[in-house]
PDB file of C-alpha atoms in Angstrom:
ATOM      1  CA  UNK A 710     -21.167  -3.011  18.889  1.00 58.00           C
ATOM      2  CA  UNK A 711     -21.274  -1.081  15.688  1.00 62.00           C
ATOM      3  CA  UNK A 712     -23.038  -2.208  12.513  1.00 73.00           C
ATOM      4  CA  UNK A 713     -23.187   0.522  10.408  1.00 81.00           C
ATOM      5  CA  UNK A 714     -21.246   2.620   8.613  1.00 81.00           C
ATOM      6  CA  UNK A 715     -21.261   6.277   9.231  1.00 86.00           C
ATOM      7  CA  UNK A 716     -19.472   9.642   8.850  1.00 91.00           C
ATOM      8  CA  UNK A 717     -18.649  11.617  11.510  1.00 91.00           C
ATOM      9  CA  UNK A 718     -18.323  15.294  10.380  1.00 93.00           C
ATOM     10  CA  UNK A 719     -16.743  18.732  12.174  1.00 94.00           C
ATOM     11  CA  UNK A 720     -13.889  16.245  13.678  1.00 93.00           C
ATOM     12  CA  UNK A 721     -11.148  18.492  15.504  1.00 94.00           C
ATOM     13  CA  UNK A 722      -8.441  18.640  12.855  1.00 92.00           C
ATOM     14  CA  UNK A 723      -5.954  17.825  16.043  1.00 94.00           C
ATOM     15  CA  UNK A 724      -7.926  14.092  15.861  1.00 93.00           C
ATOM     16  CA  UNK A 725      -6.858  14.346  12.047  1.00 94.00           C
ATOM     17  CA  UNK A 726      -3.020  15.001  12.206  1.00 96.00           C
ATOM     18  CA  UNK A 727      -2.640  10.960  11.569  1.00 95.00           C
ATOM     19  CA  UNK A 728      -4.623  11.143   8.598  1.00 95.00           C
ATOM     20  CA  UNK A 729      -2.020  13.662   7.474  1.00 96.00           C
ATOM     21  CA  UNK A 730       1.007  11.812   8.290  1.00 97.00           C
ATOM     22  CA  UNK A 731      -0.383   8.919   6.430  1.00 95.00           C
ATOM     23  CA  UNK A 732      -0.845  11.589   3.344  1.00 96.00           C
ATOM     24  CA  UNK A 733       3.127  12.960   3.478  1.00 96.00           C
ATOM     25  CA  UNK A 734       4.216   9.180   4.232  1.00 95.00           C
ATOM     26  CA  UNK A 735       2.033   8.152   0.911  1.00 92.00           C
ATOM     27  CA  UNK A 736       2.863  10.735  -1.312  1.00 93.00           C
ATOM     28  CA  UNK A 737       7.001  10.796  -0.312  1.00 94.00           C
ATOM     29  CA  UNK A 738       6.497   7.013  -1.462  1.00 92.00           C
ATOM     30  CA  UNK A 739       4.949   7.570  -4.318  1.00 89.00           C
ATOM     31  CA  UNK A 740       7.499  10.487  -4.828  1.00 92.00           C
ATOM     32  CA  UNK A 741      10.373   7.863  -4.141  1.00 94.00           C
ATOM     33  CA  UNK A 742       8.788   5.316  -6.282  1.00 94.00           C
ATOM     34  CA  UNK A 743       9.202   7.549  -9.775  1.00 93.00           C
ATOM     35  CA  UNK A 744      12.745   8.802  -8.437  1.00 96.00           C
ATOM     36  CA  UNK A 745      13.715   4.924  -8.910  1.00 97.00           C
ATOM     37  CA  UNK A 746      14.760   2.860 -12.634  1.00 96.00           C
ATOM     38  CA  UNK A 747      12.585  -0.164 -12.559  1.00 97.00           C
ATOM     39  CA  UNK A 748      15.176  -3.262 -12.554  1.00 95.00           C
ATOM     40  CA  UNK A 749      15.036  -4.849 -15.697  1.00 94.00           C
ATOM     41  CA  UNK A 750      15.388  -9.206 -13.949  1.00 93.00           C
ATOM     42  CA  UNK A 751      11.573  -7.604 -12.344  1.00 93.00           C
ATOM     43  CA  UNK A 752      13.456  -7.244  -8.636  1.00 94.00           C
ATOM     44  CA  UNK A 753      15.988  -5.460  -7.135  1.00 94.00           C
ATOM     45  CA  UNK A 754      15.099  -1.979  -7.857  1.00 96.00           C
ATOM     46  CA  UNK A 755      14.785  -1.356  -3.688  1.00 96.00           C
ATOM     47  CA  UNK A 756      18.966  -1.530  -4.207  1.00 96.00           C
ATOM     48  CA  UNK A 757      18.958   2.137  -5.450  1.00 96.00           C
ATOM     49  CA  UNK A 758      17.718   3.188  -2.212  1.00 95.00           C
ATOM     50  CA  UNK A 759      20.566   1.818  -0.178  1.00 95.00           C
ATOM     51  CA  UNK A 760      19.058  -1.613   0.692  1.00 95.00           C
ATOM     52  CA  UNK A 761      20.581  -4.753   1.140  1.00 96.00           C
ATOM     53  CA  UNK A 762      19.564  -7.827  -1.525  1.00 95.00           C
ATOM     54  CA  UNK A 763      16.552 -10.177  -0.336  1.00 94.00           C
ATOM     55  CA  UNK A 764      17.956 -12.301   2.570  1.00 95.00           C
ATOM     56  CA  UNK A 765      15.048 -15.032   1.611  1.00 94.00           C
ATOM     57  CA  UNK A 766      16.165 -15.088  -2.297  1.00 93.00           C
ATOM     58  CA  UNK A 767      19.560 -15.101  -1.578  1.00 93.00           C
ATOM     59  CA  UNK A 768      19.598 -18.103   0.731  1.00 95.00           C
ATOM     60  CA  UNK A 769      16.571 -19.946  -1.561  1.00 93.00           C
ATOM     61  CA  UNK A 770      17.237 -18.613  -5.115  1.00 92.00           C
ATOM     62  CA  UNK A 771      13.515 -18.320  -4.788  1.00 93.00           C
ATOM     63  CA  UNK A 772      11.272 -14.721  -4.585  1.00 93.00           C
ATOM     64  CA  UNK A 773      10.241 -13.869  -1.338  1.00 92.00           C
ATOM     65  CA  UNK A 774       6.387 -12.379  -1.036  1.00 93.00           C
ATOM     66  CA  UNK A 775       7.536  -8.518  -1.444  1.00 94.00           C
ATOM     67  CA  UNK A 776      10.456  -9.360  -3.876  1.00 94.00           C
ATOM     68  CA  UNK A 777       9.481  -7.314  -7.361  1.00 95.00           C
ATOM     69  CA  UNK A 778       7.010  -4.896  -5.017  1.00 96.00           C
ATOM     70  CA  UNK A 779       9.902  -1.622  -5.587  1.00 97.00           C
ATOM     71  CA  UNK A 780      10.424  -2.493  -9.404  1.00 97.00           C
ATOM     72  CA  UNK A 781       6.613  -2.475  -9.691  1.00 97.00           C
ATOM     73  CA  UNK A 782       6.289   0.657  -7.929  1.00 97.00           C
ATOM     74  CA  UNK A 783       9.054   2.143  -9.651  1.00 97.00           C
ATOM     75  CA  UNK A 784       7.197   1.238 -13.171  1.00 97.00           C
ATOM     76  CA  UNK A 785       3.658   2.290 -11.835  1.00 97.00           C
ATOM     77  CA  UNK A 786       4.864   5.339 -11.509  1.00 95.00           C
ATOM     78  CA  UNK A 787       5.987   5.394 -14.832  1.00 96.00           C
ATOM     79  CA  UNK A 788       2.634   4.358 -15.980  1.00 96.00           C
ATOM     80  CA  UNK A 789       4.318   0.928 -17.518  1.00 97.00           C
ATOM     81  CA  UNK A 790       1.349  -1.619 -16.119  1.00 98.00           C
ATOM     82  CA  UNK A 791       2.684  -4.585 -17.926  1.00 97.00           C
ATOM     83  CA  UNK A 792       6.457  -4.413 -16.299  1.00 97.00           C
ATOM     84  CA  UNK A 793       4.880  -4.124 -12.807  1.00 97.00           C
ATOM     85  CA  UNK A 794       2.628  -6.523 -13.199  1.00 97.00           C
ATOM     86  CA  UNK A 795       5.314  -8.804 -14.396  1.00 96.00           C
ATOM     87  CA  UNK A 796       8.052  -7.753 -11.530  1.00 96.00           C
ATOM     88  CA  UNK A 797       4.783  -8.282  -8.817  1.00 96.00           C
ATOM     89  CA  UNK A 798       1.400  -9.111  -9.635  1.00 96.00           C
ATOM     90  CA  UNK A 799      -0.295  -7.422  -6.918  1.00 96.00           C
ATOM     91  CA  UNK A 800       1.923  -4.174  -7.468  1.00 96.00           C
ATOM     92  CA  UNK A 801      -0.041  -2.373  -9.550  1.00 97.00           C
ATOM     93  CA  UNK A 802      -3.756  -2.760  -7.577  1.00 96.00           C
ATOM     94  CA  UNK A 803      -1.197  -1.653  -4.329  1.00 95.00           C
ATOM     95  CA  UNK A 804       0.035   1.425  -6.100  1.00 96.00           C
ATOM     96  CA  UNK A 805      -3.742   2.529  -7.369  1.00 95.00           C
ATOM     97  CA  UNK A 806      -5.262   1.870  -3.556  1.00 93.00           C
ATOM     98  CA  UNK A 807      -2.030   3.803  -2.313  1.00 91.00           C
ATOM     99  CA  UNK A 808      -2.137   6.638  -4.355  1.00 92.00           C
ATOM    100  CA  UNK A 809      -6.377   6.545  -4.154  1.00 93.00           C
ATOM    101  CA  UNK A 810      -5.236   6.447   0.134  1.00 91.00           C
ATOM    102  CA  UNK A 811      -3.446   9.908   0.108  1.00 93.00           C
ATOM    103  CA  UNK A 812      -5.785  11.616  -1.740  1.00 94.00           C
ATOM    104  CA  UNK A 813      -9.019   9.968   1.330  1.00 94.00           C
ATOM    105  CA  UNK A 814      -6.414  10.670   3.815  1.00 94.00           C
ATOM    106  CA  UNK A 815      -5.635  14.655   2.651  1.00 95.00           C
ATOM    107  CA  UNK A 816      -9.391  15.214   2.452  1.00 95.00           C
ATOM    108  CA  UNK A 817     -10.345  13.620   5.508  1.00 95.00           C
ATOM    109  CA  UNK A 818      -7.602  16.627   7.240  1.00 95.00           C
ATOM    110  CA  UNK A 819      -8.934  18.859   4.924  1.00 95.00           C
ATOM    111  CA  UNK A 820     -12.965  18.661   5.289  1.00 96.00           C
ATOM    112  CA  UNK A 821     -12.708  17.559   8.756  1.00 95.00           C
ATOM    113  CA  UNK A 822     -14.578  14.168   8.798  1.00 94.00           C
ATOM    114  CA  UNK A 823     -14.083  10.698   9.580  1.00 91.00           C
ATOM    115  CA  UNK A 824     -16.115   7.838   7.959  1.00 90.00           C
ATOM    116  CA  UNK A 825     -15.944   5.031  10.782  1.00 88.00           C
ATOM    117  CA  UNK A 826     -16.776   1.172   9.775  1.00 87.00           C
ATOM    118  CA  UNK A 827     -17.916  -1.605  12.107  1.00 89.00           C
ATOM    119  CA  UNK A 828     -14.822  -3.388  13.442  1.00 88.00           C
ATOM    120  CA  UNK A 829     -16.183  -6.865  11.608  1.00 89.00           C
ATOM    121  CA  UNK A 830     -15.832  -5.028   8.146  1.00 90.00           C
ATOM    122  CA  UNK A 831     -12.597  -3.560   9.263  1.00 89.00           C
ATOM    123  CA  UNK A 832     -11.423  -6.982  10.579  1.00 93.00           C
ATOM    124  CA  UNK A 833     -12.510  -9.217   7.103  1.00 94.00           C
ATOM    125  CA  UNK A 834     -11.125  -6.651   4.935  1.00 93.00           C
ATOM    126  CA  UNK A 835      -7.606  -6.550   6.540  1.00 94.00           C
ATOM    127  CA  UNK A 836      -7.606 -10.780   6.719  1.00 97.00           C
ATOM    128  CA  UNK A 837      -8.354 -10.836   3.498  1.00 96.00           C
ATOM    129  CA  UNK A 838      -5.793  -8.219   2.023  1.00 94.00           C
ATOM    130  CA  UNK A 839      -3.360 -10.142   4.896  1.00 95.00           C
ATOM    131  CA  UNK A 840      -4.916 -13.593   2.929  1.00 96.00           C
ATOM    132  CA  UNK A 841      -4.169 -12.852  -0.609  1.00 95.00           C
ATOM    133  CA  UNK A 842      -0.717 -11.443   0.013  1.00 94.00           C
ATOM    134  CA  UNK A 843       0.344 -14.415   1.897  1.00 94.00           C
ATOM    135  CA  UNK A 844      -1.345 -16.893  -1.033  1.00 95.00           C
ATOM    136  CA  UNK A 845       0.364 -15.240  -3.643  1.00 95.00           C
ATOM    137  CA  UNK A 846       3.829 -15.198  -1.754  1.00 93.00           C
ATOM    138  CA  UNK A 847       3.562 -18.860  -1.154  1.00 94.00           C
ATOM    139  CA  UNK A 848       2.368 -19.462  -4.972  1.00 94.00           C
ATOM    140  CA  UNK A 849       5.479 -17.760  -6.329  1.00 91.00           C
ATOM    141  CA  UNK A 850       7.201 -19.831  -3.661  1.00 92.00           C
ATOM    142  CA  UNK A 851       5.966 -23.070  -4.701  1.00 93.00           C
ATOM    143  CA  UNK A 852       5.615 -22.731  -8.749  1.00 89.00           C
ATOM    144  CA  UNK A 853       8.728 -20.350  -8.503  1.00 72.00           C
TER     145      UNK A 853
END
């Protein structure tokens, strides 16, 4: 089993087309994020696109874990920190690791390398990103 971290470098750049998906997927959201007006009630702003309203807030009145995640985007992208943060507290960190994400994943296709982590690391990180999410959906749930 792996335990360290390392870099693996000269990596066929046909191992690598993923790693540029991930880039055009990252940067057409962020692109589609600043196309958008944030919605001034903090959620709602995913409308623009076509969308249907929240199936969970209609039927509960309540805000479902991702409700306010668009409108945050949307004023990320505008550099407005304090309306995404209001419209979804964990917006803003999500934008800054996405945006940080397309620039790793364009210079991993780029330079040709791959930094691989031991699946443990790869395992606790995800849970607790999965984790946090899922506490702060329930909190707005709850104290909503």
């Amino acid at each position: 089993m792996l335990r360290t971290l390392y870099i693996e470098t000269n990596v066929p750049r046909r191992l690598l087309v993923g790693d540029l998906v991930l880039f055009v997927l990252w940067t057409a959201m962020l692109f589609a994020a600043g196309s958008l007006s944030p919605d001034p009630s903090g959620h709602g702003t995913h409308r623009q696109l076509g969308l249907p309203p929240c199936a969970f807030n209609l039927a509960t009145g309540k805000l479902c874990p991702s409700c306010g995640l668009t409108t945050s985007f949307a004023a990320m992208a505008r550099m407005d920190v304090t309306t995404a943060t209001r419209a979804h507290a964990l917006g803003p960190a999500l934008f800054v690791l996405m945006a940080v994400l397309a620039v790793y994943f364009l210079s991993k296709f780029l330079f040709a390398f791959r930094v691989v982590l031991p699946y443990r690391t790869v395992l606790v990180v995800n849970l607790t990103a999965v984790g946090l999410y899922l506490a702060y959906g329930i909190a707005r749930i709850v104290l909503g």
